[in-house]
Amino acid sequence: MNALPETKKIRNSVLANERRQFVVLPFSLCLFILATVIPADAQQQAGTRTEISTLLPDAPLPQFGLQSVPPTTQTEGQGTILGVVLDLSGARVADARVTLTTPNGVQVQMLQSKDDGAFVFKAVPSGSYQVVIDAKGLEPFTSPPIVLGAGQVYEMPRELLGIASTSTTVEVRPTEEIAAEQIKQEEKQRILGFAPAFYVSYVKDAAPMTTKQKYSLAAHDTLDWTSYIGVSVAAGIEQASNTHPGYGQGAAGYGKRWAAQFADGRSSDFLSHAVFASMLHQDPRYFYQGTGTTKSRLYHALSSAFIARSDSGKTMPNYSYLLGTMASGALSNAYYPHADRGVGLVFTTAAIGIGGRAAQAVLEEFVSKRITKNAPKSIPAGPTP
């Protein structure tokens, strides 16, 4: 009876041990699995976090209002230079040409600023650089030297580009030099390539002539080779019509008439175009109008015998021509036949001279320009002296 309880006790102890082993063994196995698997996962996650952290920048890149600078992939030793182009009002300037150069001017990179004025130079090796900005209508800009370190992101200070100043070049030359050029052009003008038209100015605001230029042009005109032909023809006509019979006929009469014609023309030209024009500061040239109504042009041409332009550009009575023709008529009393001398000769010579000038001016205004060699096709405006 006592053995039976003892046997049950032993059997129960064995069963309890078996149950504990059944529970402990699986639990131990689970702990073993967790001990081997979980650390590996944790290490993998830690490695992933480290890998991700190396791809992200240490700090956010600077912002540029409308756009942000995208992250750039840089190799070791390279950096970034960025900035914004602004004008004086602070407005952003698009399409500005931005050039990255070395301090000695060697171009490294060049780009255009974006719509918001931003620019970024990527993958720039470490070293010293300058940024040059050129924008239409703005002053060019060159930055101070920039020392870029390895891996550095350099943001340029914001510079306001001033508006480019426009310059107008005004050529200032002596009046005498300008007048000389205009006279040189006038001395090439010949009607039908033959008759001189030296005293016609197609420049409305021509530079005033100096005294020396007035005498020089008078000599060039009155001693032109065509004047000898004109004098010869006029003397022949007088010879044929026996004008001034006191000169007689034959070679002697023709010679006297030729000399009188030559003296009349030369004295009239020099006195009116040079002597009195210089003394009274008047311009001896005819100034072509070329525009306006026929009536206004006709009036301009006819009045030129009585109205002249002063050297200062004002209009005034044509004293130089009136006095010149009358003085020439007075001189003719010295060599005309006695029967033809007197006050009448003076006024007759003056009237013929004034009438001839008015008729010549009408031809120059309406006809001569179209048949004058070297006359300008358009009416140029002279430079302001």
mmCIF file of C-alpha atoms in Angstrom:
data_model
loop_
_atom_site.group_PDB
_atom_site.id
_atom_site.type_symbol
_atom_site.label_atom_id
_atom_site.label_comp_id
_atom_site.label_asym_id
_atom_site.label_seq_id
_atom_site.Cartn_x
_atom_site.Cartn_y
_atom_site.Cartn_z
ATOM 1 C CA MET A 1 0.000 0.000 0.000
ATOM 2 C CA ASN A 2 2.886 2.312 0.789
ATOM 3 C CA ALA A 3 4.697 1.388 -2.446
ATOM 4 C CA LEU A 4 1.830 2.507 -4.595
ATOM 5 C CA PRO A 5 1.783 6.103 -3.498
ATOM 6 C CA GLU A 6 5.530 6.289 -3.885
ATOM 7 C CA THR A 7 5.282 4.990 -7.412
ATOM 8 C CA LYS A 8 2.615 7.570 -8.281
ATOM 9 C CA LYS A 9 4.803 10.306 -6.877
ATOM 10 C CA ILE A 10 7.723 9.277 -9.043
ATOM 11 C CA ARG A 11 5.545 8.975 -12.097
ATOM 12 C CA ASN A 12 4.086 12.412 -11.532
ATOM 13 C CA SER A 13 7.570 13.911 -11.153
ATOM 14 C CA VAL A 14 8.667 12.364 -14.435
ATOM 15 C CA LEU A 15 5.609 13.686 -16.198
ATOM 16 C CA ALA A 16 6.214 17.149 -14.756
ATOM 17 C CA ASN A 17 9.799 17.103 -16.008
ATOM 18 C CA GLU A 18 8.645 16.013 -19.456
ATOM 19 C CA ARG A 19 6.093 18.825 -19.550
ATOM 20 C CA ARG A 20 8.768 21.384 -18.551
ATOM 21 C CA GLN A 21 11.107 20.124 -21.234
ATOM 22 C CA PHE A 22 8.270 20.296 -23.785
ATOM 23 C CA VAL A 23 7.757 23.985 -22.907
ATOM 24 C CA VAL A 24 11.410 25.003 -22.333
ATOM 25 C CA LEU A 25 12.854 23.472 -25.475
ATOM 26 C CA PRO A 26 10.582 25.300 -27.933
ATOM 27 C CA PHE A 27 11.006 28.528 -25.992
ATOM 28 C CA SER A 28 14.780 28.160 -26.031
ATOM 29 C CA LEU A 29 14.638 27.476 -29.747
ATOM 30 C CA CYS A 30 12.638 30.668 -30.301
ATOM 31 C CA LEU A 31 15.121 32.655 -28.286
ATOM 32 C CA PHE A 32 17.952 31.231 -30.334
ATOM 33 C CA ILE A 33 16.236 32.133 -33.605
ATOM 34 C CA LEU A 34 15.491 35.653 -32.405
ATOM 35 C CA ALA A 35 19.059 36.082 -31.219
ATOM 36 C CA THR A 36 20.399 35.206 -34.650
ATOM 37 C CA VAL A 37 17.837 36.912 -36.934
ATOM 38 C CA ILE A 38 16.999 40.199 -35.190
ATOM 39 C CA PRO A 39 20.590 41.591 -34.952
ATOM 40 C CA ALA A 40 21.095 40.952 -38.662
ATOM 41 C CA ASP A 41 17.934 42.912 -39.554
ATOM 42 C CA ALA A 42 18.934 45.724 -37.243
ATOM 43 C CA GLN A 43 22.367 45.910 -38.809
ATOM 44 C CA GLN A 44 20.825 45.979 -42.287
ATOM 45 C CA GLN A 45 18.441 48.788 -41.282
ATOM 46 C CA ALA A 46 21.266 50.760 -39.732
ATOM 47 C CA GLY A 47 23.293 50.353 -42.881
ATOM 48 C CA THR A 48 20.372 51.545 -44.982
ATOM 49 C CA ARG A 49 19.954 54.618 -42.820
ATOM 50 C CA THR A 50 23.654 55.371 -43.159
ATOM 51 C CA GLU A 51 23.443 54.959 -46.922
ATOM 52 C CA ILE A 52 20.445 57.296 -47.194
ATOM 53 C CA SER A 53 22.063 59.886 -44.985
ATOM 54 C CA THR A 54 25.077 60.047 -47.310
ATOM 55 C CA LEU A 55 22.810 60.818 -50.275
ATOM 56 C CA LEU A 56 21.062 63.736 -48.575
ATOM 57 C CA PRO A 57 22.794 67.147 -48.327
ATOM 58 C CA ASP A 58 23.969 68.226 -44.894
ATOM 59 C CA ALA A 59 21.929 71.423 -45.186
ATOM 60 C CA PRO A 60 19.253 72.765 -47.595
ATOM 61 C CA LEU A 61 20.602 74.691 -50.612
ATOM 62 C CA PRO A 62 19.784 78.415 -50.872
ATOM 63 C CA GLN A 63 16.436 79.368 -52.365
ATOM 64 C CA PHE A 64 15.925 81.880 -55.227
ATOM 65 C CA GLY A 65 12.324 82.914 -54.937
ATOM 66 C CA LEU A 66 10.672 81.417 -58.011
ATOM 67 C CA GLN A 67 12.931 78.381 -58.218
ATOM 68 C CA SER A 68 15.235 76.462 -55.930
ATOM 69 C CA VAL A 69 18.625 75.282 -56.990
ATOM 70 C CA PRO A 70 18.470 71.521 -57.628
ATOM 71 C CA PRO A 71 20.989 69.359 -55.812
ATOM 72 C CA THR A 72 24.011 68.614 -57.923
ATOM 73 C CA THR A 73 26.138 65.549 -58.048
ATOM 74 C CA GLN A 74 29.675 66.650 -57.395
ATOM 75 C CA THR A 75 32.849 64.712 -57.424
ATOM 76 C CA GLU A 76 35.456 65.190 -54.789
ATOM 77 C CA GLY A 77 37.162 68.608 -55.035
ATOM 78 C CA GLN A 78 34.292 70.304 -56.953
ATOM 79 C CA GLY A 79 31.910 73.006 -55.789
ATOM 80 C CA THR A 80 29.012 75.223 -56.890
ATOM 81 C CA ILE A 81 28.722 78.952 -57.540
ATOM 82 C CA LEU A 82 25.243 80.437 -57.743
ATOM 83 C CA GLY A 83 23.518 83.801 -57.673
ATOM 84 C CA VAL A 84 20.756 86.030 -59.036
ATOM 85 C CA VAL A 85 20.938 88.831 -61.628
ATOM 86 C CA LEU A 86 19.021 91.945 -60.530
ATOM 87 C CA ASP A 87 18.636 95.458 -61.910
ATOM 88 C CA LEU A 88 18.599 98.685 -59.909
ATOM 89 C CA SER A 89 14.912 98.296 -59.096
ATOM 90 C CA GLY A 90 15.531 94.834 -57.696
ATOM 91 C CA ALA A 91 13.760 93.142 -60.600
ATOM 92 C CA ARG A 92 15.158 89.828 -61.744
ATOM 93 C CA VAL A 93 16.887 89.847 -65.124
ATOM 94 C CA ALA A 94 16.332 86.862 -67.388
ATOM 95 C CA ASP A 95 18.586 85.762 -70.252
ATOM 96 C CA ALA A 96 21.605 87.640 -68.982
ATOM 97 C CA ARG A 97 24.887 86.167 -70.158
ATOM 98 C CA VAL A 98 26.810 84.939 -67.101
ATOM 99 C CA THR A 99 30.397 83.828 -67.613
ATOM 100 C CA LEU A 100 32.657 82.102 -65.110
ATOM 101 C CA THR A 101 36.291 82.969 -65.748
ATOM 102 C CA THR A 102 39.637 82.606 -64.098
ATOM 103 C CA PRO A 103 41.228 85.792 -62.706
ATOM 104 C CA ASN A 104 43.298 86.107 -65.887
ATOM 105 C CA GLY A 105 40.182 86.053 -68.070
ATOM 106 C CA VAL A 106 40.096 82.433 -69.273
ATOM 107 C CA GLN A 107 36.485 81.318 -69.739
ATOM 108 C CA VAL A 108 35.489 78.263 -67.694
ATOM 109 C CA GLN A 109 31.703 78.112 -68.132
ATOM 110 C CA MET A 110 29.013 80.318 -69.666
ATOM 111 C CA LEU A 111 25.228 80.217 -69.307
ATOM 112 C CA GLN A 112 22.082 82.364 -69.466
ATOM 113 C CA SER A 113 20.214 83.422 -66.342
ATOM 114 C CA LYS A 114 16.806 81.792 -65.910
ATOM 115 C CA ASP A 115 13.420 83.484 -65.914
ATOM 116 C CA ASP A 116 13.846 84.366 -62.238
ATOM 117 C CA GLY A 117 17.375 85.662 -62.825
ATOM 118 C CA ALA A 118 19.043 82.684 -61.122
ATOM 119 C CA PHE A 119 22.217 81.033 -62.388
ATOM 120 C CA VAL A 120 24.182 78.040 -61.126
ATOM 121 C CA PHE A 121 27.660 76.912 -62.109
ATOM 122 C CA LYS A 122 27.915 73.229 -61.224
ATOM 123 C CA ALA A 123 30.879 70.896 -60.825
ATOM 124 C CA VAL A 124 33.362 73.749 -60.527
ATOM 125 C CA PRO A 125 36.857 72.617 -59.499
ATOM 126 C CA SER A 126 38.234 74.313 -56.436
ATOM 127 C CA GLY A 127 40.202 77.454 -57.182
ATOM 128 C CA SER A 128 39.904 81.197 -57.794
ATOM 129 C CA TYR A 129 37.239 82.552 -60.168
ATOM 130 C CA GLN A 130 35.343 85.662 -61.271
ATOM 131 C CA VAL A 131 31.771 85.981 -62.517
ATOM 132 C CA VAL A 132 31.100 88.339 -65.439
ATOM 133 C CA ILE A 133 27.489 89.377 -66.152
ATOM 134 C CA ASP A 134 26.335 91.041 -69.381
ATOM 135 C CA ALA A 135 22.673 91.979 -69.725
ATOM 136 C CA LYS A 136 21.044 94.028 -72.464
ATOM 137 C CA GLY A 137 20.562 97.630 -71.397
ATOM 138 C CA LEU A 138 22.528 97.176 -68.154
ATOM 139 C CA GLU A 139 26.048 97.969 -67.138
ATOM 140 C CA PRO A 140 28.400 94.980 -67.345
ATOM 141 C CA PHE A 141 29.423 93.513 -63.996
ATOM 142 C CA THR A 142 32.578 91.680 -62.934
ATOM 143 C CA SER A 143 32.712 90.182 -59.465
ATOM 144 C CA PRO A 144 35.716 90.318 -57.164
ATOM 145 C CA PRO A 145 37.796 87.131 -57.116
ATOM 146 C CA ILE A 146 35.967 84.142 -55.603
ATOM 147 C CA VAL A 147 38.003 81.459 -53.851
ATOM 148 C CA LEU A 148 35.992 78.233 -54.088
ATOM 149 C CA GLY A 149 36.874 75.378 -51.752
ATOM 150 C CA ALA A 150 36.416 71.672 -52.380
ATOM 151 C CA GLY A 151 32.726 70.755 -52.128
ATOM 152 C CA GLN A 152 31.762 74.353 -51.268
ATOM 153 C CA VAL A 153 28.468 75.925 -52.353
ATOM 154 C CA TYR A 154 29.198 79.644 -52.827
ATOM 155 C CA GLU A 155 26.264 82.044 -53.055
ATOM 156 C CA MET A 156 27.215 85.377 -54.605
ATOM 157 C CA PRO A 157 26.127 88.597 -52.884
ATOM 158 C CA ARG A 158 23.251 90.233 -54.696
ATOM 159 C CA GLU A 159 24.553 93.002 -56.922
ATOM 160 C CA LEU A 160 22.211 95.509 -58.586
ATOM 161 C CA LEU A 161 23.248 96.152 -62.179
ATOM 162 C CA GLY A 162 22.918 99.788 -63.205
ATOM 163 C CA ILE A 163 21.282 100.896 -66.440
ATOM 164 C CA ALA A 164 23.812 101.263 -69.217
ATOM 165 C CA SER A 165 24.447 104.877 -70.090
ATOM 166 C CA THR A 166 23.955 105.801 -73.735
ATOM 167 C CA SER A 167 26.545 108.112 -75.169
ATOM 168 C CA THR A 168 26.130 110.358 -78.153
ATOM 169 C CA THR A 169 29.250 111.260 -80.028
ATOM 170 C CA VAL A 170 29.200 114.821 -81.255
ATOM 171 C CA GLU A 171 31.862 115.676 -83.733
ATOM 172 C CA VAL A 172 33.128 119.175 -83.114
ATOM 173 C CA ARG A 173 35.225 120.628 -85.911
ATOM 174 C CA PRO A 174 36.304 124.150 -86.813
ATOM 175 C CA THR A 175 33.804 125.995 -88.985
ATOM 176 C CA GLU A 176 36.535 126.770 -91.480
ATOM 177 C CA GLU A 177 37.243 123.073 -91.982
ATOM 178 C CA ILE A 178 33.575 122.256 -92.585
ATOM 179 C CA ALA A 179 33.219 125.168 -95.018
ATOM 180 C CA ALA A 180 36.327 124.015 -96.894
ATOM 181 C CA GLU A 181 34.808 120.572 -97.453
ATOM 182 C CA GLN A 182 31.558 122.081 -98.696
ATOM 183 C CA ILE A 183 33.348 124.481 -101.046
ATOM 184 C CA LYS A 184 35.425 121.619 -102.408
ATOM 185 C CA GLN A 185 32.197 119.847 -103.318
ATOM 186 C CA GLU A 186 30.740 122.994 -104.901
ATOM 187 C CA GLU A 187 33.831 123.454 -107.076
ATOM 188 C CA LYS A 188 33.040 120.108 -108.737
ATOM 189 C CA GLN A 189 29.577 121.229 -109.851
ATOM 190 C CA ARG A 190 29.279 121.985 -113.575
ATOM 191 C CA ILE A 191 26.115 122.432 -115.624
ATOM 192 C CA LEU A 192 26.122 119.810 -118.388
ATOM 193 C CA GLY A 193 29.602 119.011 -117.140
ATOM 194 C CA PHE A 194 30.776 122.302 -118.629
ATOM 195 C CA ALA A 195 29.594 125.603 -117.148
ATOM 196 C CA PRO A 196 30.654 126.169 -113.519
ATOM 197 C CA ALA A 197 28.008 126.212 -110.793
ATOM 198 C CA PHE A 198 30.442 126.935 -107.973
ATOM 199 C CA TYR A 199 28.210 129.471 -106.218
ATOM 200 C CA VAL A 200 25.232 127.132 -105.787
ATOM 201 C CA SER A 201 24.957 125.515 -102.357
ATOM 202 C CA TYR A 202 22.695 122.503 -101.969
ATOM 203 C CA VAL A 203 23.390 122.457 -98.228
ATOM 204 C CA LYS A 204 20.746 124.635 -96.617
ATOM 205 C CA ASP A 205 22.660 125.288 -93.402
ATOM 206 C CA ALA A 206 26.104 125.459 -94.965
ATOM 207 C CA ALA A 207 28.982 126.657 -92.826
ATOM 208 C CA PRO A 208 29.882 130.328 -93.352
ATOM 209 C CA MET A 209 32.892 131.081 -95.504
ATOM 210 C CA THR A 210 35.970 132.846 -94.229
ATOM 211 C CA THR A 211 37.407 135.892 -96.010
ATOM 212 C CA LYS A 212 40.178 133.777 -97.473
ATOM 213 C CA GLN A 213 37.672 131.253 -98.792
ATOM 214 C CA LYS A 214 35.553 133.990 -100.382
ATOM 215 C CA TYR A 215 38.540 135.367 -102.290
ATOM 216 C CA SER A 216 39.707 131.887 -103.246
ATOM 217 C CA LEU A 217 36.317 130.834 -104.612
ATOM 218 C CA ALA A 218 35.943 134.127 -106.491
ATOM 219 C CA ALA A 219 39.298 133.580 -108.181
ATOM 220 C CA HIS A 220 38.474 129.974 -108.986
ATOM 221 C CA ASP A 221 35.145 130.957 -110.537
ATOM 222 C CA THR A 222 36.015 134.101 -112.431
ATOM 223 C CA LEU A 223 39.289 132.728 -113.820
ATOM 224 C CA ASP A 224 37.825 129.373 -114.804
ATOM 225 C CA TRP A 225 38.725 128.394 -118.348
ATOM 226 C CA THR A 226 35.072 128.632 -119.422
ATOM 227 C CA SER A 227 35.040 132.369 -118.584
ATOM 228 C CA TYR A 228 37.501 133.021 -121.408
ATOM 229 C CA ILE A 229 35.162 131.326 -123.839
ATOM 230 C CA GLY A 230 32.246 133.394 -122.559
ATOM 231 C CA VAL A 231 34.197 136.647 -122.863
ATOM 232 C CA SER A 232 35.274 135.745 -126.395
ATOM 233 C CA VAL A 233 31.717 135.013 -127.482
ATOM 234 C CA ALA A 234 30.333 138.182 -125.876
ATOM 235 C CA ALA A 235 33.030 140.348 -127.477
ATOM 236 C CA GLY A 236 32.244 138.776 -130.852
ATOM 237 C CA ILE A 237 28.553 139.602 -130.480
ATOM 238 C CA GLU A 238 29.365 143.213 -129.584
ATOM 239 C CA GLN A 239 31.744 143.413 -132.529
ATOM 240 C CA ALA A 240 29.059 142.114 -134.866
ATOM 241 C CA SER A 241 26.416 144.537 -133.557
ATOM 242 C CA ASN A 242 28.978 147.397 -133.300
ATOM 243 C CA THR A 243 28.171 147.933 -129.621
ATOM 244 C CA HIS A 244 30.286 150.771 -128.221
ATOM 245 C CA PRO A 245 31.302 152.090 -131.645
ATOM 246 C CA GLY A 246 34.073 154.091 -130.082
ATOM 247 C CA TYR A 247 36.113 150.892 -129.970
ATOM 248 C CA GLY A 248 36.035 150.685 -133.729
ATOM 249 C CA GLN A 249 36.149 147.537 -135.796
ATOM 250 C CA GLY A 250 38.764 145.033 -136.794
ATOM 251 C CA ALA A 251 41.133 143.174 -134.527
ATOM 252 C CA ALA A 252 41.815 146.286 -132.427
ATOM 253 C CA GLY A 253 38.118 146.899 -131.831
ATOM 254 C CA TYR A 254 37.550 143.244 -130.974
ATOM 255 C CA GLY A 255 40.493 143.286 -128.570
ATOM 256 C CA LYS A 256 39.134 146.355 -126.769
ATOM 257 C CA ARG A 257 35.707 144.823 -126.515
ATOM 258 C CA TRP A 258 37.231 141.554 -125.255
ATOM 259 C CA ALA A 259 39.240 143.400 -122.594
ATOM 260 C CA ALA A 260 36.194 145.412 -121.512
ATOM 261 C CA GLN A 261 34.096 142.267 -121.175
ATOM 262 C CA PHE A 262 36.832 140.532 -119.218
ATOM 263 C CA ALA A 263 37.309 143.517 -116.882
ATOM 264 C CA ASP A 264 33.563 143.859 -116.296
ATOM 265 C CA GLY A 265 33.136 140.232 -115.325
ATOM 266 C CA ARG A 266 36.227 139.964 -113.149
ATOM 267 C CA SER A 267 35.677 143.213 -111.286
ATOM 268 C CA SER A 268 32.003 142.424 -110.694
ATOM 269 C CA ASP A 269 32.815 138.952 -109.389
ATOM 270 C CA PHE A 270 35.633 140.003 -107.108
ATOM 271 C CA LEU A 271 33.873 143.063 -105.731
ATOM 272 C CA SER A 272 30.527 141.400 -105.014
ATOM 273 C CA HIS A 273 31.672 137.856 -104.134
ATOM 274 C CA ALA A 274 34.857 138.670 -102.253
ATOM 275 C CA VAL A 275 35.504 142.311 -101.348
ATOM 276 C CA PHE A 276 32.078 143.525 -100.229
ATOM 277 C CA ALA A 277 30.967 140.045 -99.122
ATOM 278 C CA SER A 278 33.916 139.961 -96.728
ATOM 279 C CA MET A 279 33.493 143.541 -95.548
ATOM 280 C CA LEU A 280 29.757 143.134 -94.913
ATOM 281 C CA HIS A 281 29.955 139.505 -93.691
ATOM 282 C CA GLN A 282 27.556 138.166 -96.301
ATOM 283 C CA ASP A 283 27.512 134.796 -98.045
ATOM 284 C CA PRO A 284 27.820 135.215 -101.823
ATOM 285 C CA ARG A 285 26.293 131.820 -102.702
ATOM 286 C CA TYR A 286 22.806 130.964 -103.888
ATOM 287 C CA PHE A 287 21.107 128.497 -101.515
ATOM 288 C CA TYR A 288 18.937 126.026 -103.361
ATOM 289 C CA GLN A 289 15.447 125.608 -101.877
ATOM 290 C CA GLY A 290 14.192 122.628 -103.865
ATOM 291 C CA THR A 291 10.965 122.166 -101.872
ATOM 292 C CA GLY A 292 7.681 124.002 -101.467
ATOM 293 C CA THR A 293 5.319 125.443 -104.012
ATOM 294 C CA THR A 294 6.471 126.762 -107.367
ATOM 295 C CA LYS A 295 5.497 130.261 -106.264
ATOM 296 C CA SER A 296 7.609 130.075 -103.103
ATOM 297 C CA ARG A 297 10.583 128.716 -105.019
ATOM 298 C CA LEU A 298 10.272 131.393 -107.686
ATOM 299 C CA TYR A 299 10.122 134.097 -105.053
ATOM 300 C CA HIS A 300 13.166 132.601 -103.314
ATOM 301 C CA ALA A 301 15.155 132.631 -106.568
ATOM 302 C CA LEU A 302 14.218 136.158 -107.687
ATOM 303 C CA SER A 303 14.701 137.677 -104.254
ATOM 304 C CA SER A 304 18.240 136.279 -104.017
ATOM 305 C CA ALA A 305 19.422 139.250 -106.120
ATOM 306 C CA PHE A 306 18.184 141.574 -103.345
ATOM 307 C CA ILE A 307 18.269 139.423 -100.186
ATOM 308 C CA ALA A 308 21.386 137.660 -98.946
ATOM 309 C CA ARG A 309 22.310 135.450 -96.034
ATOM 310 C CA SER A 310 24.729 136.837 -93.505
ATOM 311 C CA ASP A 311 27.622 134.781 -92.172
ATOM 312 C CA SER A 312 25.627 134.357 -88.963
ATOM 313 C CA GLY A 313 22.715 132.828 -90.903
ATOM 314 C CA LYS A 314 20.349 135.799 -90.841
ATOM 315 C CA THR A 315 18.740 137.368 -93.891
ATOM 316 C CA MET A 316 19.645 140.911 -94.875
ATOM 317 C CA PRO A 317 19.636 143.127 -97.959
ATOM 318 C CA ASN A 318 22.137 141.956 -100.543
ATOM 319 C CA TYR A 319 24.407 144.946 -100.133
ATOM 320 C CA SER A 320 27.484 143.119 -101.342
ATOM 321 C CA TYR A 321 26.000 142.358 -104.763
ATOM 322 C CA LEU A 322 24.354 145.760 -105.213
ATOM 323 C CA LEU A 323 27.522 147.624 -104.257
ATOM 324 C CA GLY A 324 29.687 145.217 -106.240
ATOM 325 C CA THR A 325 27.814 145.713 -109.513
ATOM 326 C CA MET A 326 27.666 149.483 -109.073
ATOM 327 C CA ALA A 327 31.367 149.684 -108.223
ATOM 328 C CA SER A 328 32.125 147.567 -111.270
ATOM 329 C CA GLY A 329 30.057 149.950 -113.425
ATOM 330 C CA ALA A 330 31.959 152.891 -111.983
ATOM 331 C CA LEU A 331 35.264 151.257 -112.868
ATOM 332 C CA SER A 332 34.082 150.669 -116.425
ATOM 333 C CA ASN A 333 34.135 154.457 -116.943
ATOM 334 C CA ALA A 334 37.898 154.134 -116.974
ATOM 335 C CA TYR A 335 38.089 151.989 -120.123
ATOM 336 C CA TYR A 336 34.817 152.421 -122.043
ATOM 337 C CA PRO A 337 34.685 154.904 -124.924
ATOM 338 C CA HIS A 338 34.138 158.500 -123.828
ATOM 339 C CA ALA A 339 30.751 158.597 -125.492
ATOM 340 C CA ASP A 340 29.520 155.713 -123.353
ATOM 341 C CA ARG A 341 30.827 156.908 -120.010
ATOM 342 C CA GLY A 342 28.804 158.589 -117.266
ATOM 343 C CA VAL A 343 26.356 157.868 -114.501
ATOM 344 C CA GLY A 344 24.122 156.002 -116.912
ATOM 345 C CA LEU A 345 26.859 153.448 -117.525
ATOM 346 C CA VAL A 346 27.082 152.767 -113.791
ATOM 347 C CA PHE A 347 23.370 152.112 -113.347
ATOM 348 C CA THR A 348 23.062 150.260 -116.618
ATOM 349 C CA THR A 349 25.869 147.918 -115.638
ATOM 350 C CA ALA A 350 24.320 147.434 -112.181
ATOM 351 C CA ALA A 351 20.860 146.732 -113.609
ATOM 352 C CA ILE A 352 22.250 144.208 -116.077
ATOM 353 C CA GLY A 353 24.186 142.506 -113.299
ATOM 354 C CA ILE A 354 21.187 142.313 -110.939
ATOM 355 C CA GLY A 355 18.874 141.081 -113.684
ATOM 356 C CA GLY A 356 21.413 138.493 -114.752
ATOM 357 C CA ARG A 357 21.774 137.242 -111.173
ATOM 358 C CA ALA A 358 18.001 136.881 -110.734
ATOM 359 C CA ALA A 359 17.624 135.016 -114.052
ATOM 360 C CA GLN A 360 20.521 132.740 -113.193
ATOM 361 C CA ALA A 361 18.988 131.960 -109.796
ATOM 362 C CA VAL A 362 15.689 130.925 -111.433
ATOM 363 C CA LEU A 363 17.549 128.503 -113.700
ATOM 364 C CA GLU A 364 19.500 127.136 -110.739
ATOM 365 C CA GLU A 365 16.320 126.582 -108.736
ATOM 366 C CA PHE A 366 14.228 124.866 -111.417
ATOM 367 C CA VAL A 367 16.572 123.511 -114.086
ATOM 368 C CA SER A 368 20.247 123.389 -113.294
ATOM 369 C CA LYS A 369 20.207 120.762 -110.546
ATOM 370 C CA ARG A 370 18.941 118.070 -112.876
ATOM 371 C CA ILE A 371 21.664 118.763 -115.444
ATOM 372 C CA THR A 372 24.516 119.644 -113.092
ATOM 373 C CA LYS A 373 27.268 117.092 -112.802
ATOM 374 C CA ASN A 374 28.268 116.213 -109.208
ATOM 375 C CA ALA A 375 25.197 117.920 -107.753
ATOM 376 C CA PRO A 376 23.866 115.885 -104.800
ATOM 377 C CA LYS A 377 20.784 113.820 -105.569
ATOM 378 C CA SER A 378 19.234 114.754 -102.237
ATOM 379 C CA ILE A 379 19.475 117.939 -100.245
ATOM 380 C CA PRO A 380 21.970 117.218 -97.474
ATOM 381 C CA ALA A 381 21.930 118.976 -94.154
ATOM 382 C CA GLY A 382 25.277 120.391 -93.189
ATOM 383 C CA PRO A 383 26.925 119.513 -89.858
ATOM 384 C CA THR A 384 26.617 122.006 -87.074
ATOM 385 C CA PRO A 385 29.951 123.769 -86.645
#
